[in-house]
PDB file of C-alpha atoms in Angstrom:
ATOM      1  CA  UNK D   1     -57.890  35.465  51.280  1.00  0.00           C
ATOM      2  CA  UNK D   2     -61.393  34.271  52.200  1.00  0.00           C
ATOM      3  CA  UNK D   3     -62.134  30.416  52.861  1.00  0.00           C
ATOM      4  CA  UNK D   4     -65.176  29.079  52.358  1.00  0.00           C
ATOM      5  CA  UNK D   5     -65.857  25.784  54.594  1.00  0.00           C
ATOM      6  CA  UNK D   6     -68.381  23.485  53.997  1.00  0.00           C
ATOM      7  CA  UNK D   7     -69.197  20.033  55.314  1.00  0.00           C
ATOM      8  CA  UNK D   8     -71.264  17.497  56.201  1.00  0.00           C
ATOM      9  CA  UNK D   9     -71.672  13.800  58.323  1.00  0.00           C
ATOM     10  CA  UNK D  10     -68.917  12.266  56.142  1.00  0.00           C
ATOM     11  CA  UNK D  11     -66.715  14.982  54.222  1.00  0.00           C
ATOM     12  CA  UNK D  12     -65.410  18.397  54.747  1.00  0.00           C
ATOM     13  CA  UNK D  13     -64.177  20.596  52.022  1.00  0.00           C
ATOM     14  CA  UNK D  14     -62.216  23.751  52.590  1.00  0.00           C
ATOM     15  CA  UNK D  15     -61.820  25.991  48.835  1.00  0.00           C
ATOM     16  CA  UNK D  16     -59.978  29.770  48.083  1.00  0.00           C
ATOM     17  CA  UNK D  17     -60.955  32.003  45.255  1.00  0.00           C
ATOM     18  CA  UNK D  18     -58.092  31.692  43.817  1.00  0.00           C
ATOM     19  CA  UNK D  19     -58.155  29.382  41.156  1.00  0.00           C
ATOM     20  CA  UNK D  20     -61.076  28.081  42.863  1.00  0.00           C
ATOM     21  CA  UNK D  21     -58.359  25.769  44.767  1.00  0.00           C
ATOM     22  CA  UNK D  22     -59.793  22.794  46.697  1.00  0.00           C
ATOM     23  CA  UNK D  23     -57.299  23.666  49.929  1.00  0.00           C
ATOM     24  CA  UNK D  24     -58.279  20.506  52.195  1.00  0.00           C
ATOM     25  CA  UNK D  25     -60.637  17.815  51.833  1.00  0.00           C
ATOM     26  CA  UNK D  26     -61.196  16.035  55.118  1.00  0.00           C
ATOM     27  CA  UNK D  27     -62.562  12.127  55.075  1.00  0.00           C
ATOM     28  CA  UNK D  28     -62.369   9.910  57.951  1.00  0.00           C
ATOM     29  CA  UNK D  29     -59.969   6.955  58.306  1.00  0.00           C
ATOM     30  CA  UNK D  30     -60.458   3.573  60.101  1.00  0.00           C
ATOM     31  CA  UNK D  31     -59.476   4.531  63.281  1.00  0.00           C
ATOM     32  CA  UNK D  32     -62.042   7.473  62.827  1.00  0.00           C
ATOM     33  CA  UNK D  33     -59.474  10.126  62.219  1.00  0.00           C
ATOM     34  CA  UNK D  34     -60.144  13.110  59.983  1.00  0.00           C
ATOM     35  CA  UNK D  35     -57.465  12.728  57.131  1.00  0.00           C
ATOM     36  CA  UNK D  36     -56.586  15.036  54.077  1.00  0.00           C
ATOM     37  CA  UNK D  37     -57.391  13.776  50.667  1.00  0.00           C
ATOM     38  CA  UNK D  38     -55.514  16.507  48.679  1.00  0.00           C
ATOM     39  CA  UNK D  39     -51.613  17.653  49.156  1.00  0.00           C
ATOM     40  CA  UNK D  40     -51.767  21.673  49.731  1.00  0.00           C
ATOM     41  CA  UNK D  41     -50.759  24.862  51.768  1.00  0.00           C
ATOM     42  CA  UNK D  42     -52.104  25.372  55.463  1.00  0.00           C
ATOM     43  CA  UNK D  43     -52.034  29.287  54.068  1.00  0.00           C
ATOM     44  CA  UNK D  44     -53.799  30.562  50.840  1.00  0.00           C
ATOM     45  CA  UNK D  45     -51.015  32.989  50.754  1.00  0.00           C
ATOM     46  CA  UNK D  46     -49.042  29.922  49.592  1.00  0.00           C
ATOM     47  CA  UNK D  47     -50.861  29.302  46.469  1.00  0.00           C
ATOM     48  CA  UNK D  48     -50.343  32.773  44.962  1.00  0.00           C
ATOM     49  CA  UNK D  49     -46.528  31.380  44.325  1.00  0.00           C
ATOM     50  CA  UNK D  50     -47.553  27.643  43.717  1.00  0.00           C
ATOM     51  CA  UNK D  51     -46.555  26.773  40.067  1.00  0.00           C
ATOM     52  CA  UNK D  52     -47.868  22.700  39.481  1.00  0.00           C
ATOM     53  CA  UNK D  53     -52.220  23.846  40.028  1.00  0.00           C
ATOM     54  CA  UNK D  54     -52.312  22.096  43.536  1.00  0.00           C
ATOM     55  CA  UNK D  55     -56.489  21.492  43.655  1.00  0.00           C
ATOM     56  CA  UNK D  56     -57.002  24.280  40.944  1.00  0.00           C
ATOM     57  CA  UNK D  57     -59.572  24.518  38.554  1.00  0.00           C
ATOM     58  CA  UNK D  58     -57.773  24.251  35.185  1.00  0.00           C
ATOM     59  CA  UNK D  59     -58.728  25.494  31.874  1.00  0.00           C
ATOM     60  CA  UNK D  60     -59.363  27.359  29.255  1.00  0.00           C
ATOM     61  CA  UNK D  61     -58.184  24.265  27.884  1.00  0.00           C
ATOM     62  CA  UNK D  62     -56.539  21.392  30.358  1.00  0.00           C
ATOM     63  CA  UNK D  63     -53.685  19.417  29.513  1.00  0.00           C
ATOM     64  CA  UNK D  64     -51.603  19.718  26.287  1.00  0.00           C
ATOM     65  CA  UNK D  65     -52.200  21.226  22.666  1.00  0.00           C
ATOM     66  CA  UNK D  66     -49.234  21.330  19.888  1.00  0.00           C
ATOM     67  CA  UNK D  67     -48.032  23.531  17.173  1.00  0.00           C
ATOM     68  CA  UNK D  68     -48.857  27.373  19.134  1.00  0.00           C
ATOM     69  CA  UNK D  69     -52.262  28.542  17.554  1.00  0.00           C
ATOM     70  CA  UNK D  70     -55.459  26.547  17.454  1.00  0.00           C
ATOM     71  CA  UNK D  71     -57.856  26.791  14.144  1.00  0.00           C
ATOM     72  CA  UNK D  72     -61.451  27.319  14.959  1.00  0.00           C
ATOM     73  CA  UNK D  73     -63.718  28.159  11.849  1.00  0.00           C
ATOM     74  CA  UNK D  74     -61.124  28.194   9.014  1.00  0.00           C
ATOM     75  CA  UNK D  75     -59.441  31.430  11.585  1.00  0.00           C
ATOM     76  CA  UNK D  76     -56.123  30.770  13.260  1.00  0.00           C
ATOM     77  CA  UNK D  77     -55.654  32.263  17.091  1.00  0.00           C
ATOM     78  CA  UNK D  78     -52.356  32.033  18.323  1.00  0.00           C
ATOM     79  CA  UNK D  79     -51.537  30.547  22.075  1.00  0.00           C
ATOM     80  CA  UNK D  80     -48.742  30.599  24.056  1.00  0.00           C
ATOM     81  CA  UNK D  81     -46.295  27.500  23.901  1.00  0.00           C
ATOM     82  CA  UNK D  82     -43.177  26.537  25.247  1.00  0.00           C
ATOM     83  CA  UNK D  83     -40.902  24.430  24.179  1.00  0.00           C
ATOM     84  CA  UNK D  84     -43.809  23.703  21.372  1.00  0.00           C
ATOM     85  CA  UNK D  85     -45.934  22.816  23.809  1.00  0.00           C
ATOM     86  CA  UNK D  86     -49.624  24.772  24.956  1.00  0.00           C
ATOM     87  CA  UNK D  87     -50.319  23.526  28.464  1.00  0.00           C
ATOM     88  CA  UNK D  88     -53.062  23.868  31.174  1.00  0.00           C
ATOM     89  CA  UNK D  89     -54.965  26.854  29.302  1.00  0.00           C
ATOM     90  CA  UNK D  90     -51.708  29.023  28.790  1.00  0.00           C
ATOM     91  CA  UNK D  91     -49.083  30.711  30.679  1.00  0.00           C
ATOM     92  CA  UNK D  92     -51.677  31.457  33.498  1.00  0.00           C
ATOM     93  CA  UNK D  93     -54.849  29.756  32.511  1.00  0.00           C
ATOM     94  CA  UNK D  94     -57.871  29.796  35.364  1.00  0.00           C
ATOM     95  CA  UNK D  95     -55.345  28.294  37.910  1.00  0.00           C
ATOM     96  CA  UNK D  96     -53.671  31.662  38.609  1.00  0.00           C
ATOM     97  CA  UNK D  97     -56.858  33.914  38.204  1.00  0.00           C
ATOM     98  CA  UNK D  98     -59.024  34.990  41.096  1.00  0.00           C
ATOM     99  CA  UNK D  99     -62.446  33.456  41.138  1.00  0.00           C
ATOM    100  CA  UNK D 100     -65.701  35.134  41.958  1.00  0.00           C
ATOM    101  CA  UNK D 101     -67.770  33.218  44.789  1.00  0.00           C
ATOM    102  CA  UNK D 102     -71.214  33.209  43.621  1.00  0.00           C
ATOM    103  CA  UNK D 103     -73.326  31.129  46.046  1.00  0.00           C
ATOM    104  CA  UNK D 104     -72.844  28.847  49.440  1.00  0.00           C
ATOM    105  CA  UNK D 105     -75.450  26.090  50.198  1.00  0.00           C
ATOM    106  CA  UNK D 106     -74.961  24.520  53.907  1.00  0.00           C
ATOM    107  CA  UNK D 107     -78.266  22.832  53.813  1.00  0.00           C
ATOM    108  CA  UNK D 108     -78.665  19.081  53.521  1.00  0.00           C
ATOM    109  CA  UNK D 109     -76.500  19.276  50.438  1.00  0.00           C
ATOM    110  CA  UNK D 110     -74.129  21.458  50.942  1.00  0.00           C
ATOM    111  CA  UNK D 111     -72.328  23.411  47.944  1.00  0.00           C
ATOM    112  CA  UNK D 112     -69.709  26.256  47.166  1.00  0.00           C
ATOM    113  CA  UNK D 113     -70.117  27.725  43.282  1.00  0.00           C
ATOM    114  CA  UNK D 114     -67.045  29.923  41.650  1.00  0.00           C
ATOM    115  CA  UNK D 115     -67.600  32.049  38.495  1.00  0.00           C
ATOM    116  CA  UNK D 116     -64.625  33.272  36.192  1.00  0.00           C
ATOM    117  CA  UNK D 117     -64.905  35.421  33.028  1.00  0.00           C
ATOM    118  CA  UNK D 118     -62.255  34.182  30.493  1.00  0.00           C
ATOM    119  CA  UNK D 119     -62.633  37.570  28.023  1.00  0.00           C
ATOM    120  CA  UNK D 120     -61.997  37.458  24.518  1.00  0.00           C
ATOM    121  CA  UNK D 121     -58.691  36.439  23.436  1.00  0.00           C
ATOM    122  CA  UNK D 122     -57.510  35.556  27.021  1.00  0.00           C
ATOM    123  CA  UNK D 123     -54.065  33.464  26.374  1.00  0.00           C
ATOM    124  CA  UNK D 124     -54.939  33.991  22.393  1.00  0.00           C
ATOM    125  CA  UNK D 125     -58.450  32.048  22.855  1.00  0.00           C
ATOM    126  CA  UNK D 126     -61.567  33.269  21.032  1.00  0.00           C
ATOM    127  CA  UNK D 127     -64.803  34.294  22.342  1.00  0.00           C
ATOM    128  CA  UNK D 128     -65.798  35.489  26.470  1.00  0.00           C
ATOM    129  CA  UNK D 129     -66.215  32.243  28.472  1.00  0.00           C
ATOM    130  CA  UNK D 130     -68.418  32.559  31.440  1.00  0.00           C
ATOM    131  CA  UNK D 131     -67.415  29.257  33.189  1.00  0.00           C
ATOM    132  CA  UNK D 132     -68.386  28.162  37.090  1.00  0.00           C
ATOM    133  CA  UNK D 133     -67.348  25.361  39.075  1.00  0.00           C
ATOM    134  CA  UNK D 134     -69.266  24.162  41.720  1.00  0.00           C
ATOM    135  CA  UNK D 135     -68.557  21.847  44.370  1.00  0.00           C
ATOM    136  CA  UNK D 136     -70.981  19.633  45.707  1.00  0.00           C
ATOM    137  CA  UNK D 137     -70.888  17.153  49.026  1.00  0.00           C
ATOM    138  CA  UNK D 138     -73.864  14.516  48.458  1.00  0.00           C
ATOM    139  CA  UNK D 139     -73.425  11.984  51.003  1.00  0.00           C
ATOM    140  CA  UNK D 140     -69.712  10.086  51.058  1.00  0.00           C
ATOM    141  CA  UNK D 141     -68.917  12.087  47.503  1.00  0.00           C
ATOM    142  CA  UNK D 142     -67.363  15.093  45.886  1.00  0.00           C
ATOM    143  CA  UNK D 143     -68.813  16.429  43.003  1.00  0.00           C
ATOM    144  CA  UNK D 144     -67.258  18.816  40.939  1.00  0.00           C
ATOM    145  CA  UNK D 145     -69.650  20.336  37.797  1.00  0.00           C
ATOM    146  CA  UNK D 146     -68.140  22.499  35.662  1.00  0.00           C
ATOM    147  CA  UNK D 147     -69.952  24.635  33.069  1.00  0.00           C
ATOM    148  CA  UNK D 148     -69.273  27.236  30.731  1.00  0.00           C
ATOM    149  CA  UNK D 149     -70.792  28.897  28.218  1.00  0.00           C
ATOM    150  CA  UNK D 150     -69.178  31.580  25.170  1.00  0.00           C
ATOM    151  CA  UNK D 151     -70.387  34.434  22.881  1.00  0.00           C
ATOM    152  CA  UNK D 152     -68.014  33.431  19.816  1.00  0.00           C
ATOM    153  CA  UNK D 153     -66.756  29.618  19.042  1.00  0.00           C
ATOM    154  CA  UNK D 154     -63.748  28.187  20.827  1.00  0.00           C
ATOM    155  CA  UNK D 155     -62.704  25.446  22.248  1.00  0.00           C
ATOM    156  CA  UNK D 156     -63.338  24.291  25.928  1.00  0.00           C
ATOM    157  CA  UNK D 157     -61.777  21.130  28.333  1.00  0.00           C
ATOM    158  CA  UNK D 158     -61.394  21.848  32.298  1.00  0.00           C
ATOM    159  CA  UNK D 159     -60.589  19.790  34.955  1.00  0.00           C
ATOM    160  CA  UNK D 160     -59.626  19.698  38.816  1.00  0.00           C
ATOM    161  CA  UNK D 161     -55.760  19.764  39.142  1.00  0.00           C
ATOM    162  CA  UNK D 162     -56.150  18.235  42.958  1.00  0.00           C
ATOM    163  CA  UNK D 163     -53.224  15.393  44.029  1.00  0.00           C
ATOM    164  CA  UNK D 164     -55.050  12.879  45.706  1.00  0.00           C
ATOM    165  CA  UNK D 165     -53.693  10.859  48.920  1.00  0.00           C
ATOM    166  CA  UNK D 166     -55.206   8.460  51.403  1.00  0.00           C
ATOM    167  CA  UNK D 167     -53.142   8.726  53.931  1.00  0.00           C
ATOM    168  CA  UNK D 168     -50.066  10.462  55.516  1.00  0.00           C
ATOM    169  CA  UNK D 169     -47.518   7.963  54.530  1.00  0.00           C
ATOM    170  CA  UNK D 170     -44.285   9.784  52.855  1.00  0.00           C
ATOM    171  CA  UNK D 171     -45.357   7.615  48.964  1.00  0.00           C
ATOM    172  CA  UNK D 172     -48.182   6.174  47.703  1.00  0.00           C
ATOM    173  CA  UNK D 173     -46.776   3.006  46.494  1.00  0.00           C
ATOM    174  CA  UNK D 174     -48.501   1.016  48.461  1.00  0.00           C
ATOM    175  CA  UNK D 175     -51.788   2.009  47.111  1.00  0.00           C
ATOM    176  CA  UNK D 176     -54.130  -0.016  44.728  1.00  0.00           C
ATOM    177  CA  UNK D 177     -55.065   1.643  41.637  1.00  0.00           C
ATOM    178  CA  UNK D 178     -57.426  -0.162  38.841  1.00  0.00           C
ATOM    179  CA  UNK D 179     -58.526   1.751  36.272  1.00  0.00           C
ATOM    180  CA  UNK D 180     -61.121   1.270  33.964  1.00  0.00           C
ATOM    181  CA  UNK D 181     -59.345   2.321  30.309  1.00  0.00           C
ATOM    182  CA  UNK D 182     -58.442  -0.425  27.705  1.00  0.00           C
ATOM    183  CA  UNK D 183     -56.233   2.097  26.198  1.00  0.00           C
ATOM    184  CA  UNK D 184     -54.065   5.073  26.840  1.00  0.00           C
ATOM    185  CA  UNK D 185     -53.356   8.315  24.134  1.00  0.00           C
ATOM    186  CA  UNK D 186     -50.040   7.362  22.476  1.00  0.00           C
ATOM    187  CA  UNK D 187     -47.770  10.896  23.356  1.00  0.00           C
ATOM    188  CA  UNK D 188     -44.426  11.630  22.260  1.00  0.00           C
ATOM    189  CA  UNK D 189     -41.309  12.485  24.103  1.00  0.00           C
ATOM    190  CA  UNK D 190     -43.371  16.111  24.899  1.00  0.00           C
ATOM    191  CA  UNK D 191     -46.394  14.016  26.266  1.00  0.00           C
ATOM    192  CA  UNK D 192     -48.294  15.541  22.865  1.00  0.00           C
ATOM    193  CA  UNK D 193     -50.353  12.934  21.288  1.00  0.00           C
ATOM    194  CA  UNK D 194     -49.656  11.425  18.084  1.00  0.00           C
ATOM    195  CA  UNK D 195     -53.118  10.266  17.403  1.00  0.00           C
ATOM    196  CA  UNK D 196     -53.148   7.105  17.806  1.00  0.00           C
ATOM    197  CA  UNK D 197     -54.628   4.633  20.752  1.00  0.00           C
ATOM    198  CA  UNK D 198     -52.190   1.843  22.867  1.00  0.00           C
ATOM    199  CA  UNK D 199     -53.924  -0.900  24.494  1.00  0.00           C
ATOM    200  CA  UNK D 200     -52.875  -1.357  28.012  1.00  0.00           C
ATOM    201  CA  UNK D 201     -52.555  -4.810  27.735  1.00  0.00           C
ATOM    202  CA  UNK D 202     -48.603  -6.196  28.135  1.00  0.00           C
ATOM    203  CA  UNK D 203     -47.875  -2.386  29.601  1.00  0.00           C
ATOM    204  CA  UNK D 204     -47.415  -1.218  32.961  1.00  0.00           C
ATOM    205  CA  UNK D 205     -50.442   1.269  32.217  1.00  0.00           C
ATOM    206  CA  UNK D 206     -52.346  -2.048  32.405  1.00  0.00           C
ATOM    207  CA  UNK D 207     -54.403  -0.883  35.360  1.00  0.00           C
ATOM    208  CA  UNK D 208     -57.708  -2.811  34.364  1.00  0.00           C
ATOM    209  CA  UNK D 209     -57.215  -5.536  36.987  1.00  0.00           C
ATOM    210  CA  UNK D 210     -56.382  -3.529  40.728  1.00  0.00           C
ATOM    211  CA  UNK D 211     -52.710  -3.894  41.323  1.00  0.00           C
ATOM    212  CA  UNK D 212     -49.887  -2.121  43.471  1.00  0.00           C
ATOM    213  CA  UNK D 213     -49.135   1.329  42.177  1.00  0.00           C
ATOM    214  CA  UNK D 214     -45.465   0.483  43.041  1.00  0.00           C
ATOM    215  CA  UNK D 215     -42.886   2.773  41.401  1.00  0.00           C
ATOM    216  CA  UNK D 216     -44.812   3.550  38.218  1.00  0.00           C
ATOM    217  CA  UNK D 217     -44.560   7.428  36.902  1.00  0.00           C
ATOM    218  CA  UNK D 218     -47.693   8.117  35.253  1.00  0.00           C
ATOM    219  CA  UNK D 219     -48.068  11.638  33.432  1.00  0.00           C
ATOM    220  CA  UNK D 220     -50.718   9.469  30.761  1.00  0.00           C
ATOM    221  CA  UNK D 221     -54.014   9.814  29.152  1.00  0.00           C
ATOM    222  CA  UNK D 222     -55.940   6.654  30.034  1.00  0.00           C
ATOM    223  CA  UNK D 223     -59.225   6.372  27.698  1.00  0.00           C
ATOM    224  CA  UNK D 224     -62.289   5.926  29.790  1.00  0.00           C
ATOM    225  CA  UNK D 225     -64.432   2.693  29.033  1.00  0.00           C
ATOM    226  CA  UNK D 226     -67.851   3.458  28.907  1.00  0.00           C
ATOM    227  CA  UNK D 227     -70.453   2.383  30.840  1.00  0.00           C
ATOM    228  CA  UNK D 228     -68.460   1.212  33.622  1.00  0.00           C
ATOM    229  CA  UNK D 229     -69.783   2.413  37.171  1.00  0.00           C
ATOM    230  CA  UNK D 230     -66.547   3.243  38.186  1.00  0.00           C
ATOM    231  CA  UNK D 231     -63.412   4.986  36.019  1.00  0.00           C
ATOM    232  CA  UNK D 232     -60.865   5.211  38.734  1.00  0.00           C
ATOM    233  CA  UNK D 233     -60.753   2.859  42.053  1.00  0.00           C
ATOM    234  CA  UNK D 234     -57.726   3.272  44.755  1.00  0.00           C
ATOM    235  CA  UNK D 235     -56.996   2.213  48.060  1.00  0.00           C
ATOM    236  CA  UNK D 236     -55.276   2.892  50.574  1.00  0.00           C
ATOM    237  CA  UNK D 237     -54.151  -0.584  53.680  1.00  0.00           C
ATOM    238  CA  UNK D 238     -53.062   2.199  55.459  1.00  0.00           C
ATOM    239  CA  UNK D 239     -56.038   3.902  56.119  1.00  0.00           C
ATOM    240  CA  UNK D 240     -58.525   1.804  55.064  1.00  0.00           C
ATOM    241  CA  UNK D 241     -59.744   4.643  52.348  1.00  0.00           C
ATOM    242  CA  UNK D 242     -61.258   3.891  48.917  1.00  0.00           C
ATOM    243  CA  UNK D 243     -61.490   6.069  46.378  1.00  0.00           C
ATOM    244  CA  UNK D 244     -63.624   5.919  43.238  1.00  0.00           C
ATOM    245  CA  UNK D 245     -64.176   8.192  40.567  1.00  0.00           C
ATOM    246  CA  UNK D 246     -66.558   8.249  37.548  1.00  0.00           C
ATOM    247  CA  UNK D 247     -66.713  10.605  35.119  1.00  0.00           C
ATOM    248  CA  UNK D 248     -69.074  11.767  32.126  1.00  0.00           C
ATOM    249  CA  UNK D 249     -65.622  12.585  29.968  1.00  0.00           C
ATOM    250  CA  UNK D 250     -64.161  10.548  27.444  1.00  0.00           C
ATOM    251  CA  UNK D 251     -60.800  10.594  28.815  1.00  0.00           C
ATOM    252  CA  UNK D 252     -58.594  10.811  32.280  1.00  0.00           C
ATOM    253  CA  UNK D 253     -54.966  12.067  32.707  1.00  0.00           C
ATOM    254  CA  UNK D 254     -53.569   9.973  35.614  1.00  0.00           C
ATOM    255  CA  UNK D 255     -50.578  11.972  37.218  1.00  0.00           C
ATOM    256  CA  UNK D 256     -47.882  11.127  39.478  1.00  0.00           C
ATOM    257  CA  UNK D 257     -45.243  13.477  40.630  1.00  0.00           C
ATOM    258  CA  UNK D 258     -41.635  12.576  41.661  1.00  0.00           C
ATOM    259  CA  UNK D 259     -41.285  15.254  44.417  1.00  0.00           C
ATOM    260  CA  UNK D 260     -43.930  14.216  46.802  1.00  0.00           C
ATOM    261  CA  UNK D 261     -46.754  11.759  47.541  1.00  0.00           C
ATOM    262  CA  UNK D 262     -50.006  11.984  45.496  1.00  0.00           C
ATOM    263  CA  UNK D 263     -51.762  11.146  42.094  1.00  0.00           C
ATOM    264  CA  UNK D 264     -54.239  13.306  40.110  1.00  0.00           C
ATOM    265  CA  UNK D 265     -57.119  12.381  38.409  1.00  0.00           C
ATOM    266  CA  UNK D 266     -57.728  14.320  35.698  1.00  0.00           C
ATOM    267  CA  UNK D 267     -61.414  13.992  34.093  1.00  0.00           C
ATOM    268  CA  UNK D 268     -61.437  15.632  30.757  1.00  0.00           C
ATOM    269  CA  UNK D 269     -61.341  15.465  26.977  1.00  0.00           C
ATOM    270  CA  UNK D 270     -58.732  13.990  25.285  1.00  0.00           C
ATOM    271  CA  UNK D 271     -55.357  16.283  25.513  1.00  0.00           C
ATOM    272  CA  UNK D 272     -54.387  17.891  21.928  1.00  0.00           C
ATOM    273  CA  UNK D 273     -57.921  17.262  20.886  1.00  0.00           C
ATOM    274  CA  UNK D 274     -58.059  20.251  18.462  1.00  0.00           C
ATOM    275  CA  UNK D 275     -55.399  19.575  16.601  1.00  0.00           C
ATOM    276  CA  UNK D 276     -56.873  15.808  15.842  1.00  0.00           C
ATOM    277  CA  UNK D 277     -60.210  15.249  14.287  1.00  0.00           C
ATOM    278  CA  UNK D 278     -60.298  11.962  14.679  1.00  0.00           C
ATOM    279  CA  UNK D 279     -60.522  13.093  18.944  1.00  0.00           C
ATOM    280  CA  UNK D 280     -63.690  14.211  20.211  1.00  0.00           C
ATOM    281  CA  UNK D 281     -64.168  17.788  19.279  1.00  0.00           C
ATOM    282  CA  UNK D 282     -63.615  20.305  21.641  1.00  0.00           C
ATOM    283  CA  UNK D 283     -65.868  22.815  19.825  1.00  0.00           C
ATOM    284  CA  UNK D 284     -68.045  25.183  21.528  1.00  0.00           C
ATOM    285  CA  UNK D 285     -70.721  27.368  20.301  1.00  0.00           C
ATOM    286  CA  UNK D 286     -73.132  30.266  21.376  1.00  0.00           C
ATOM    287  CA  UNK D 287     -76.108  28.727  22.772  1.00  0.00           C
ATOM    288  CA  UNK D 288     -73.865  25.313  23.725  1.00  0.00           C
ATOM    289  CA  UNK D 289     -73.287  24.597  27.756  1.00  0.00           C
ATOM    290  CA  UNK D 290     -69.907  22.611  28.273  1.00  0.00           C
ATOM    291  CA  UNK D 291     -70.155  20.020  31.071  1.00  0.00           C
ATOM    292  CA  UNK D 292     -67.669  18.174  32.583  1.00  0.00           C
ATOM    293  CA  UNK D 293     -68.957  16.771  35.829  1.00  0.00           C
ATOM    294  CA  UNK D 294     -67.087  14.460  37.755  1.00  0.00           C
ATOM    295  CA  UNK D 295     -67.511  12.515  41.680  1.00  0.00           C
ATOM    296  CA  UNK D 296     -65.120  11.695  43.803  1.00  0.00           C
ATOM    297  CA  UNK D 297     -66.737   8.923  46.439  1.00  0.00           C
ATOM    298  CA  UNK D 298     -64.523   7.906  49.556  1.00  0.00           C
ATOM    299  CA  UNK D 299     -65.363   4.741  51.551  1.00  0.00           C
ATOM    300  CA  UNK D 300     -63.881   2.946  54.315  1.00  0.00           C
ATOM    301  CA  UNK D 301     -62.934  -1.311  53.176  1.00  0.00           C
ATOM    302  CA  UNK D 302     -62.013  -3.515  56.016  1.00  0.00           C
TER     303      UNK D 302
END
């Protein structure tokens, strides 16, 4: 399976076709060693069995949507659930579909661009989706852009499935998250949403001062503030790395696994948004571009 490589003075970003997988993400640490952001395989190979969307593009429709059907335009299109439960885009969604590479930039900002044609009724969702993901290096950041466009309405919400580390320690505990999100979804014992908002305050998804990630599982929709200049900030004492992330989406799933050490950081609408129309809508329509266009900036902090 072809990698594509590209790089420049501060970051270097390895991606597969496959799911348009971010495979390795190098950043320096403060003793000047190159250091992976992102858990993954050393072999694309590996991905083709990977189940969890390690540094996949995710989609048609990311995160979580009740009931089994969606209702666009008084019509009813049924999805696949289990367990009552539509997640990630389906049973395979974009995460387990090969990507076409449509262009590579190694000039002074360097950029690799994906393409994927979702056709009509593609894990029961109407209208062919032409979406592309590219990925951009612009100084110390990662951007990711992605765009789609459709012939029919449907609904649209992507997002990067990468788990994030700053360092090579065995948990990320030690790290400092804040997170800029005076409220989280409310979700039910299936992680659907009810509807309503929690604040964060008096909860241990109070993240809005930076504090010790500690032994907190997060699988939770934080609701972005806006305006802030940063939605996400971690670090890492270890290896002196800072991440921050902003975001142009109204929402960010913050994900930690049990089974090994990393977090994602999931920029996107809010999950189940279809089903509430009190969320922002989903909704797109011929002549419509989705974007969802996220950066991931890494710094060193003494």
């Amino acid at each position: 399976m072809q990698q594509v490589t590209i790089k420049n003075e501060y970051i270097s970003l390895t991606t597969i076709p496959y799911g348009a997988i971010i495979q390795e993400l190098l950043v320096k640490d403060k003793n000047g060693e190159a250091t992976n952001m992102v858990t993954g395989f050393s072999s694309p190979e590996d991905y083709l069995t990977d189940t969890i969307s390690l540094g996949a593009c995710v989609g048609r429709f990311a995160g979580r949507i009740s009931g089994g059907s969606i209702i666009i335009d008084g019509s009813e299109y049924p999805i696949y659930e289990e367990d009552g439960v539509h997640l990630h885009g389906g049973k395979e969604g974009f995460a387990r579909k090969y990507w076409t590479l449509l262009e590579v930039n190694e000039g002074s900002q360097p950029y690799v661009k994906y393409g994927y044609l979702s056709q009509h009724l593609e894990e029961g969702y109407p209208g062919n989706l032409e979406v592309a993901v590219t990925y951009i290096l612009k100084g110390n950041s990662l951007i990711i852009k992605h765009e789609a466009n459709t012939d029919a309405p449907t609904i649209v919400n992507l997002t990067n499935h990468s788990y994030f580390r700053l360092d090579n320690e065995a948990s990320i505990d030690h790290y400092s998250l804040r997170v800029a999100a005076e409220c989280t979804l409310q979700t039910d014992n299936l992680l659907l949403p009810t509807g309503r908002l929690t604040p964060v305050k008096n909860t241990e998804n109070n993240f809005l001062e930076e504090k010790a990630i500690g032994k907190t599982l997060l699988d939770t929709p934080f609701v972005v503030t806006p305006n802030e200049p940063d939605t996400v900030e971690m670090y890492s004492n270890k290896s002196g790395i800072r991440l921050r992330v902003t975001t142009n989406q109204p929402a960010i799933v913050i994900y930690t696994p049990e089974e090994f050490p990393g977090i994602c950081f999931e920029t996107q609408n809010y999950p189940d948004a279809p089903t509430y129309s009190s969320f922002p809508s989903s909704i797109l329509n011929p002549g419509e571009t989705y974007i969802n266009e996220s950066r991931f900036i890494f710094d060193l902090v003494p």
